[in-house]
PDB file of C-alpha atoms in Angstrom:
ATOM      1  CA  MET A   1     109.844  78.011  98.607  1.00 89.00           C
ATOM      2  CA  ALA A   2     110.778  81.470  97.321  1.00 93.00           C
ATOM      3  CA  LEU A   3     111.394  80.097  93.837  1.00 94.00           C
ATOM      4  CA  GLY A   4     108.100  78.212  93.872  1.00 94.00           C
ATOM      5  CA  LEU A   5     106.255  81.373  94.858  1.00 96.00           C
ATOM      6  CA  ARG A   6     107.883  83.245  91.988  1.00 97.00           C
ATOM      7  CA  ALA A   7     106.952  80.434  89.584  1.00 96.00           C
ATOM      8  CA  VAL A   8     103.275  80.358  90.545  1.00 97.00           C
ATOM      9  CA  ALA A   9     103.188  84.165  90.435  1.00 97.00           C
ATOM     10  CA  ALA A  10     104.430  83.959  86.838  1.00 97.00           C
ATOM     11  CA  ILE A  11     101.667  81.487  85.989  1.00 98.00           C
ATOM     12  CA  ALA A  12      99.098  83.688  87.728  1.00 98.00           C
ATOM     13  CA  ALA A  13     100.323  86.746  85.822  1.00 97.00           C
ATOM     14  CA  GLY A  14      99.433  85.000  82.586  1.00 96.00           C
ATOM     15  CA  ARG A  15      95.960  84.313  83.944  1.00 97.00           C
ATOM     16  CA  GLY A  16      94.963  87.825  84.906  1.00 96.00           C
ATOM     17  CA  ALA A  17      96.580  88.332  88.309  1.00 97.00           C
ATOM     18  CA  ASP A  18      97.178  91.816  89.650  1.00 96.00           C
ATOM     19  CA  ASP A  19      99.649  93.463  87.254  1.00 93.00           C
ATOM     20  CA  HIS A  20     102.148  94.433  89.946  1.00 95.00           C
ATOM     21  CA  LEU A  21     101.977  91.306  92.096  1.00 96.00           C
ATOM     22  CA  PRO A  22     105.075  89.525  90.674  1.00 95.00           C
ATOM     23  CA  GLU A  23     107.186  92.635  91.241  1.00 96.00           C
ATOM     24  CA  ARG A  24     105.839  93.028  94.789  1.00 96.00           C
ATOM     25  CA  ILE A  25     106.654  89.399  95.538  1.00 97.00           C
ATOM     26  CA  ASP A  26     110.154  89.814  94.093  1.00 97.00           C
ATOM     27  CA  SER A  27     110.717  92.922  96.200  1.00 98.00           C
ATOM     28  CA  VAL A  28     109.741  91.146  99.422  1.00 97.00           C
ATOM     29  CA  LEU A  29     111.820  88.054  98.620  1.00 97.00           C
ATOM     30  CA  HIS A  30     114.839  90.180  97.674  1.00 97.00           C
ATOM     31  CA  GLY A  31     114.442  92.213 100.864  1.00 98.00           C
ATOM     32  CA  LEU A  32     114.539  88.986 102.871  1.00 98.00           C
ATOM     33  CA  GLY A  33     117.738  87.953 101.110  1.00 97.00           C
ATOM     34  CA  LEU A  34     116.094  85.018  99.342  1.00 97.00           C
ATOM     35  CA  PRO A  35     117.170  83.931  95.861  1.00 94.00           C
ATOM     36  CA  LEU A  36     115.104  84.967  92.850  1.00 96.00           C
ATOM     37  CA  ARG A  37     116.801  82.454  90.542  1.00 95.00           C
ATOM     38  CA  ALA A  38     118.771  79.251  90.957  1.00 94.00           C
ATOM     39  CA  PRO A  39     120.223  76.543  88.732  1.00 92.00           C
ATOM     40  CA  PHE A  40     118.140  73.364  88.780  1.00 90.00           C
ATOM     41  CA  ASP A  41     117.155  70.401  86.640  1.00 91.00           C
ATOM     42  CA  ARG A  42     113.761  71.131  85.085  1.00 90.00           C
ATOM     43  CA  SER A  43     113.084  67.469  84.365  1.00 92.00           C
ATOM     44  CA  ALA A  44     113.696  66.653  88.040  1.00 92.00           C
ATOM     45  CA  VAL A  45     111.107  69.267  88.990  1.00 90.00           C
ATOM     46  CA  ARG A  46     108.581  67.722  86.616  1.00 87.00           C
ATOM     47  CA  THR A  47     109.265  64.283  88.129  1.00 87.00           C
ATOM     48  CA  ALA A  48     108.874  65.640  91.659  1.00 86.00           C
ATOM     49  CA  LEU A  49     105.527  67.177  90.742  1.00 84.00           C
ATOM     50  CA  LEU A  50     104.222  63.655  90.080  1.00 82.00           C
ATOM     51  CA  THR A  51     104.359  62.953  93.824  1.00 78.00           C
ATOM     52  CA  ASP A  52     103.535  66.438  95.103  1.00 75.00           C
ATOM     53  CA  LYS A  53     101.179  66.616  98.084  1.00 78.00           C
ATOM     54  CA  LYS A  54      98.849  68.861  96.088  1.00 79.00           C
ATOM     55  CA  ARG A  55      98.031  66.175  93.501  1.00 78.00           C
ATOM     56  CA  ASP A  56      94.363  65.212  93.445  1.00 76.00           C
ATOM     57  CA  ARG A  57      92.947  62.362  91.371  1.00 80.00           C
ATOM     58  CA  GLY A  58      96.015  62.303  89.171  1.00 77.00           C
ATOM     59  CA  ARG A  59      96.061  66.045  88.528  1.00 84.00           C
ATOM     60  CA  GLN A  60      98.433  68.640  89.920  1.00 87.00           C
ATOM     61  CA  VAL A  61      96.606  71.298  91.916  1.00 91.00           C
ATOM     62  CA  TRP A  62      98.166  74.758  91.835  1.00 93.00           C
ATOM     63  CA  ILE A  63      97.460  77.637  94.213  1.00 95.00           C
ATOM     64  CA  LEU A  64      97.941  80.829  92.209  1.00 98.00           C
ATOM     65  CA  PRO A  65      98.371  84.210  93.920  1.00 98.00           C
ATOM     66  CA  MET A  66      96.010  86.515  92.041  1.00 98.00           C
ATOM     67  CA  ALA A  67      96.235  89.569  94.313  1.00 97.00           C
ATOM     68  CA  VAL A  68      97.318  90.334  97.851  1.00 94.00           C
ATOM     69  CA  GLY A  69      95.018  88.201 100.004  1.00 95.00           C
ATOM     70  CA  ARG A  70      93.398  86.371  97.065  1.00 98.00           C
ATOM     71  CA  VAL A  71      94.401  83.052  95.523  1.00 98.00           C
ATOM     72  CA  GLN A  72      92.876  80.779  92.910  1.00 98.00           C
ATOM     73  CA  GLU A  73      93.057  76.982  92.954  1.00 96.00           C
ATOM     74  CA  VAL A  74      93.489  75.457  89.481  1.00 97.00           C
ATOM     75  CA  ASP A  75      94.345  72.068  88.039  1.00 94.00           C
ATOM     76  CA  ASP A  76      94.810  72.981  84.390  1.00 95.00           C
ATOM     77  CA  VAL A  77      98.298  74.526  84.220  1.00 95.00           C
ATOM     78  CA  THR A  78      99.709  73.713  80.797  1.00 95.00           C
ATOM     79  CA  ASP A  79     103.190  72.462  79.962  1.00 92.00           C
ATOM     80  CA  LEU A  80     103.858  75.799  78.252  1.00 95.00           C
ATOM     81  CA  GLU A  81     102.848  77.742  81.376  1.00 96.00           C
ATOM     82  CA  LEU A  82     105.071  75.528  83.518  1.00 94.00           C
ATOM     83  CA  ASP A  83     108.004  75.927  81.110  1.00 94.00           C
ATOM     84  CA  ARG A  84     107.635  79.712  81.141  1.00 95.00           C
ATOM     85  CA  ALA A  85     107.364  79.759  84.932  1.00 95.00           C
ATOM     86  CA  MET A  86     110.502  77.656  85.315  1.00 94.00           C
ATOM     87  CA  ALA A  87     112.321  79.975  82.912  1.00 94.00           C
ATOM     88  CA  THR A  88     111.612  82.898  85.257  1.00 94.00           C
ATOM     89  CA  ILE A  89     113.383  81.175  88.154  1.00 95.00           C
ATOM     90  CA  THR A  90     116.198  79.299  86.403  1.00 93.00           C
ATOM     91  CA  ALA A  91     119.734  80.631  86.664  1.00 87.00           C
ATOM     92  CA  THR A  92     122.512  79.284  84.536  1.00 73.00           C
ATOM     93  CA  PRO A  93     125.173  77.449  86.557  1.00 60.00           C
TER      94      PRO A  93
END
């Protein structure tokens, strides 16, 4: 869950979220001892997204944190945005 939060924060940052939100999220996650990066198979993540509970009418719905206490629901995250988000959370094995 921590990695997913970091990923959507990265997407939100590219869409006008509060400038300091990703760093605030990282600080909280780090303080809780949660990982900020991990090795994983990006293609497996893409496959898993096809059956995610937030899919609606064939589209992936994303909940983006835009500021503390404010989110935005979108269904138009691009492949490039997803690739960049996964790059922020991927660690090399």
